[in-house]
Amino acid sequence: AAVREIAAGGETQVLIGMPPVDQAPVAERHWFLRVLPTLQWLVLGILVLVTAIFYEDVNAMRLAARAAVLGPKTTKDGGVVHETGVSQAPSNKLELGRKGGPRAPLLTAPPAPDSTAPVPMAGRAPKVSVVTLDNTRESKDGDEAKDADPQPLLPPPIATPIPQESPPPELKPAAVPSPKTEPANGDWLNNEEQYVDELGEDEPVAETEGAPVETNDETRSTETPVEAGQEVEAGGKTVKADGKTAPAGPAPGSGSDLRPGGPVPLPDVPASIGGEWRSIGKTQPLTGEDLSAPGALEAAAEKRSFRGEIIVMVANEGGAILAANAVANLRSVGIEHYLIVTNEPKSCELLMNGPWGITCGYTSYLKNHERLKDYQLLNEEGATPFRLWWVRFHFLDRLVQLGYNPMYIDTDVSFRVNPYPLLKGPFAEYSLFAQDESGHFNGVNIGWIYAQNARPNGRVRWVLNQTVTRMMEILEHQPEPLMRWDGQPVIGAKEALWDQHIYNDVLESCVYGEDMRRRSMQRLIEPRDDLRRAWEIEQGYPMDGAPFDEGRVVVNAEDVPLTSRGDPMDLAPGSHAVKFKPLTCYDHFTPDEASKPPEKIAAAPPWLVAGWSGVWGDEKFQGVSGNWNLYPPRVAVAHFVGGLAKQTTFKSLGWWTYGSDAFRKRSLHRLQTELDKSGALAVAGLRAGVDVTDAMEATSLYGAAVANVIRLALAAGRRPVIPALDCSSRWITRGPPGTFLGVMDRLHVVVSSRCDSDSAAGGGGPKVPPGGVVFDQPGYGACCQSVQFDCNEGVISQVDLDRDPRFEALQDDVAYVKVDELLGSGVDEDGLPAVDGAGLEEKLRGPKLVVVELGESARGYGDGQRVPGLRAPEPKQAERVLEFFRTCQNMNCVTPRTVWPNENSFCDDPNRKEG
């Protein structure tokens, strides 16, 4: 006989030749074996009983002793707090003052109910559950209550308990934290440590059980429109500044349920958003297939299109994070008929396996072409993924041939409204659209292209097809070298295969009806000097400036599209100017096609599609003016062409969907996860360069201060919080009348209306913004986020601290420490008193957010111009600093590194050796 025995992993294995015990002869079984099972169960039962009794006795004695000293804990509104555990970390830490009240010893017990000071906590906050008596929730400062359903909080990890001291008599109770609940073991949303810690440093985000983007359920709606109340004089009229949508109630995984570094659920979209052009739930997902395989694009278009419309995006692995944010943005205005094309299967897997389950496919188009190596195009993870750029035109060409209306958008495009009411109404007669970059039809930007009602063999398709044809001609050109316009050999793909130049040459050819290649074989950005002008004349190219024709479109009230809140954009109904040009082209068409009127290309007016900077049109529509902060928006589609630090800029405008970072390969993943377990460190009172007029000096001061904030935070085992700049700083470039808050400094800052006026990060300002601005959310303030000293991971920008829901818990547990209390006896690289690395992490252990106050310093930091450096770091601290600056090199402004060679640069070592 054979017996099946349970093996490791739940499988069974067969043991051959052993009779079952219950079938063995009694004479062959020892008496001890017969009673052994009974003894085992008896011992186990006794252990369980003793453990339970011991735990109850100890817990009861502890609670009784505490109650004898303090009495029962209650909330401000009468709710009773039931303590379920204590988490006081042992240490001889500094005394830290809590936010919202006087300084108090860190290692003290919570105060009695009749006190009024905030609760000073040691280690992590005690795990509590709050039984409230009404439907209110305390604000983070404890000075006002707002109507809201209580939202569950995750409990912090339990630290080793230590004895508690009685509180000083003057202490008063602070706001009680929101209820906390234990995470479910298998829930990725509520178990961020399990979700993040299982990832390797170079691994894509693991597959989770998050709901996919595609869903047929259109009944979910947790957001309600917010009454916007901010008014500002800008662009010659009174407008309102943007604010975030207020949730109608707590949604699963929202607010305080979230943890730093963890996933965030994809926001639900109210059923009313999108109107007749709402496609959410009306498309089918892909499975990560090769879209260049025979018949694959046709099948994908059938699944992903809606009413013949389809929006194409391309992304490599590094661009997955922007693609994820673009998907969330499209959904916010009711659009889900997108088609994401990646360069590799692994890039698509990163999107599909993330918390939002973003559908996509990849392309093998030209993957193994023999000439890619010649043009140094084998590495596709940089900022110039040429093969993806080529495939967009290839797919646009094919989709038009199949009868679809394809739109291509870069992943740095943001829809402020659903644009289809405009495209299908006032602009219905135009078949091809482009973003106007120069005012001429041979100088358009290709970050946004749209073709509608284009004939399968018509002029629009000819433009797309001819662009692909010319690309292939150049790619396969051999054996002699390609030559530039001036007779010099072409150097690399940027000169030979820059698709925007090729596309513009094709457009010019189609308008004039002859083969023209004015911009091909030209550097990426090259001044049009006298030599080049003479060459153009010699080639016979028209020198009339390639102007558009002028036309008008009539926008009716029902054509004005709505925002994600359901409000109409800032567009007056009536007649508006539009620039266009008929497309004639020069190839032989079929008699039927040749007999039809030419299709027309329209240059999108700046209120339809606007760029950040360096584009054509009224400057008040450009993002660099700061007017993208205004609500309702004055632009339908915003393209961040010309913008720097795009993720920071998105966040500063409130256009970033937090959680998109889950779709990024994180170089600092391990370090960031380690730091998030302890919390964050910020600096208050930083005024580096505020009163300085010289930009070089000011940026050097600010860069050095930021670098020292980073070093102190890393030495303390915490995430660094980067304070914003004061928008009133004298060195920041001012804009003309009509710019938001008077700031226009593309190379240094992006102005934001979404920082907290009393942010724990300590930056921003002025507290009362100029220009009559009234922010529509209480407590909002203006700030200027640096785009010069910026990194997309490892740090927390001020706008992130104030707006990212995963950092709400940080601002609910804030402790302050005077900078002088951290200083040692040594000096830093600048000769000023420094902070010793030894013991720093232990000194600051406990609160989730530690704020170092620079004011009232007696040792040289009272003016807020500098942050103390780090002296004698321990090996682990030095390793963290090195790892961080290896990834975020532009933030390493530690002396002797300084801004060089000008105020627009990052920091460099002036002692470097040339050659």
PDB file of C-alpha atoms in Angstrom, residues 821-907:
ATOM      1  CA  GLU A 821      20.041  71.913  18.850  1.00  0.00           C
ATOM      2  CA  LEU A 822      21.398  69.802  15.991  1.00  0.00           C
ATOM      3  CA  LEU A 823      24.731  71.579  15.581  1.00  0.00           C
ATOM      4  CA  GLY A 824      27.940  70.012  16.798  1.00  0.00           C
ATOM      5  CA  SER A 825      31.324  71.501  17.510  1.00  0.00           C
ATOM      6  CA  GLY A 826      32.745  71.058  13.999  1.00  0.00           C
ATOM      7  CA  VAL A 827      32.247  73.044  10.807  1.00  0.00           C
ATOM      8  CA  ASP A 828      31.028  72.146   7.309  1.00  0.00           C
ATOM      9  CA  GLU A 829      32.542  72.799   3.886  1.00  0.00           C
ATOM     10  CA  ASP A 830      31.572  76.490   4.118  1.00  0.00           C
ATOM     11  CA  GLY A 831      33.205  76.981   7.537  1.00  0.00           C
ATOM     12  CA  LEU A 832      29.862  77.213   9.355  1.00  0.00           C
ATOM     13  CA  PRO A 833      28.710  75.054  12.282  1.00  0.00           C
ATOM     14  CA  ALA A 834      27.773  71.600  11.019  1.00  0.00           C
ATOM     15  CA  VAL A 835      25.580  68.719  12.095  1.00  0.00           C
ATOM     16  CA  ASP A 836      27.416  65.596  13.204  1.00  0.00           C
ATOM     17  CA  GLY A 837      26.313  62.445  11.461  1.00  0.00           C
ATOM     18  CA  ALA A 838      26.839  60.214  14.491  1.00  0.00           C
ATOM     19  CA  GLY A 839      23.608  59.652  16.392  1.00  0.00           C
ATOM     20  CA  LEU A 840      21.494  61.945  14.184  1.00  0.00           C
ATOM     21  CA  GLU A 841      19.094  59.220  13.107  1.00  0.00           C
ATOM     22  CA  GLU A 842      18.468  58.213  16.709  1.00  0.00           C
ATOM     23  CA  LYS A 843      18.019  61.810  17.874  1.00  0.00           C
ATOM     24  CA  LEU A 844      15.241  62.453  15.362  1.00  0.00           C
ATOM     25  CA  ARG A 845      13.556  59.072  15.533  1.00  0.00           C
ATOM     26  CA  GLY A 846       9.812  59.157  16.096  1.00  0.00           C
ATOM     27  CA  PRO A 847       7.645  61.780  14.371  1.00  0.00           C
ATOM     28  CA  LYS A 848       6.713  61.183  10.757  1.00  0.00           C
ATOM     29  CA  LEU A 849       7.821  64.673   9.728  1.00  0.00           C
ATOM     30  CA  VAL A 850      10.647  66.536  11.427  1.00  0.00           C
ATOM     31  CA  VAL A 851      10.984  70.243  10.593  1.00  0.00           C
ATOM     32  CA  VAL A 852      14.301  71.953  11.292  1.00  0.00           C
ATOM     33  CA  GLU A 853      13.699  75.628  12.129  1.00  0.00           C
ATOM     34  CA  LEU A 854      16.384  78.037  10.932  1.00  0.00           C
ATOM     35  CA  GLY A 855      15.002  81.127  12.708  1.00  0.00           C
ATOM     36  CA  GLU A 856      16.247  82.293  16.104  1.00  0.00           C
ATOM     37  CA  SER A 857      19.634  80.709  15.525  1.00  0.00           C
ATOM     38  CA  ALA A 858      22.538  82.070  17.538  1.00  0.00           C
ATOM     39  CA  ARG A 859      25.119  80.254  15.437  1.00  0.00           C
ATOM     40  CA  GLY A 860      24.801  81.845  12.004  1.00  0.00           C
ATOM     41  CA  TYR A 861      21.616  80.457  10.479  1.00  0.00           C
ATOM     42  CA  GLY A 862      19.036  82.980  11.688  1.00  0.00           C
ATOM     43  CA  ASP A 863      18.835  84.784   8.342  1.00  0.00           C
ATOM     44  CA  GLY A 864      17.710  81.606   6.576  1.00  0.00           C
ATOM     45  CA  GLN A 865      20.304  81.968   3.804  1.00  0.00           C
ATOM     46  CA  ARG A 866      21.989  78.642   4.453  1.00  0.00           C
ATOM     47  CA  VAL A 867      21.328  75.167   5.801  1.00  0.00           C
ATOM     48  CA  PRO A 868      24.053  73.505   7.896  1.00  0.00           C
ATOM     49  CA  GLY A 869      26.125  70.836   6.227  1.00  0.00           C
ATOM     50  CA  LEU A 870      26.814  67.298   7.380  1.00  0.00           C
ATOM     51  CA  ARG A 871      30.049  66.506   9.195  1.00  0.00           C
ATOM     52  CA  ALA A 872      31.661  63.105   9.710  1.00  0.00           C
ATOM     53  CA  PRO A 873      28.825  60.957   8.409  1.00  0.00           C
ATOM     54  CA  GLU A 874      28.759  57.336   9.426  1.00  0.00           C
ATOM     55  CA  PRO A 875      29.428  54.809   6.628  1.00  0.00           C
ATOM     56  CA  LYS A 876      25.750  54.021   6.117  1.00  0.00           C
ATOM     57  CA  GLN A 877      24.880  57.726   5.982  1.00  0.00           C
ATOM     58  CA  ALA A 878      27.639  58.431   3.467  1.00  0.00           C
ATOM     59  CA  GLU A 879      26.445  55.506   1.358  1.00  0.00           C
ATOM     60  CA  ARG A 880      22.911  56.925   1.207  1.00  0.00           C
ATOM     61  CA  VAL A 881      24.190  60.356   0.160  1.00  0.00           C
ATOM     62  CA  LEU A 882      26.404  58.878  -2.519  1.00  0.00           C
ATOM     63  CA  GLU A 883      23.600  56.701  -3.894  1.00  0.00           C
ATOM     64  CA  PHE A 884      21.202  59.637  -4.045  1.00  0.00           C
ATOM     65  CA  PHE A 885      23.534  62.082  -5.775  1.00  0.00           C
ATOM     66  CA  ARG A 886      24.591  59.380  -8.208  1.00  0.00           C
ATOM     67  CA  THR A 887      20.990  59.347  -9.493  1.00  0.00           C
ATOM     68  CA  CYS A 888      20.076  63.019  -8.967  1.00  0.00           C
ATOM     69  CA  GLN A 889      23.338  64.660  -9.991  1.00  0.00           C
ATOM     70  CA  ASN A 890      21.789  68.059 -10.711  1.00  0.00           C
ATOM     71  CA  MET A 891      20.957  68.445  -6.997  1.00  0.00           C
ATOM     72  CA  ASN A 892      24.546  67.927  -5.811  1.00  0.00           C
ATOM     73  CA  CYS A 893      25.557  71.487  -4.976  1.00  0.00           C
ATOM     74  CA  VAL A 894      27.687  70.600  -1.970  1.00  0.00           C
ATOM     75  CA  THR A 895      30.693  72.924  -1.733  1.00  0.00           C
ATOM     76  CA  PRO A 896      32.969  73.219  -3.723  1.00  0.00           C
ATOM     77  CA  ARG A 897      30.363  72.405  -6.373  1.00  0.00           C
ATOM     78  CA  THR A 898      28.445  75.510  -7.401  1.00  0.00           C
ATOM     79  CA  VAL A 899      26.225  76.755 -10.207  1.00  0.00           C
ATOM     80  CA  TRP A 900      28.408  76.923 -13.299  1.00  0.00           C
ATOM     81  CA  PRO A 901      28.983  78.349 -15.878  1.00  0.00           C
ATOM     82  CA  ASN A 902      25.904  80.565 -15.496  1.00  0.00           C
ATOM     83  CA  GLU A 903      22.798  80.969 -13.391  1.00  0.00           C
ATOM     84  CA  ASN A 904      20.817  78.650 -15.682  1.00  0.00           C
ATOM     85  CA  SER A 905      23.131  75.699 -15.107  1.00  0.00           C
ATOM     86  CA  PHE A 906      23.363  72.887 -12.602  1.00  0.00           C
ATOM     87  CA  CYS A 907      26.201  72.655 -10.107  1.00  0.00           C
TER      88      CYS A 907
END
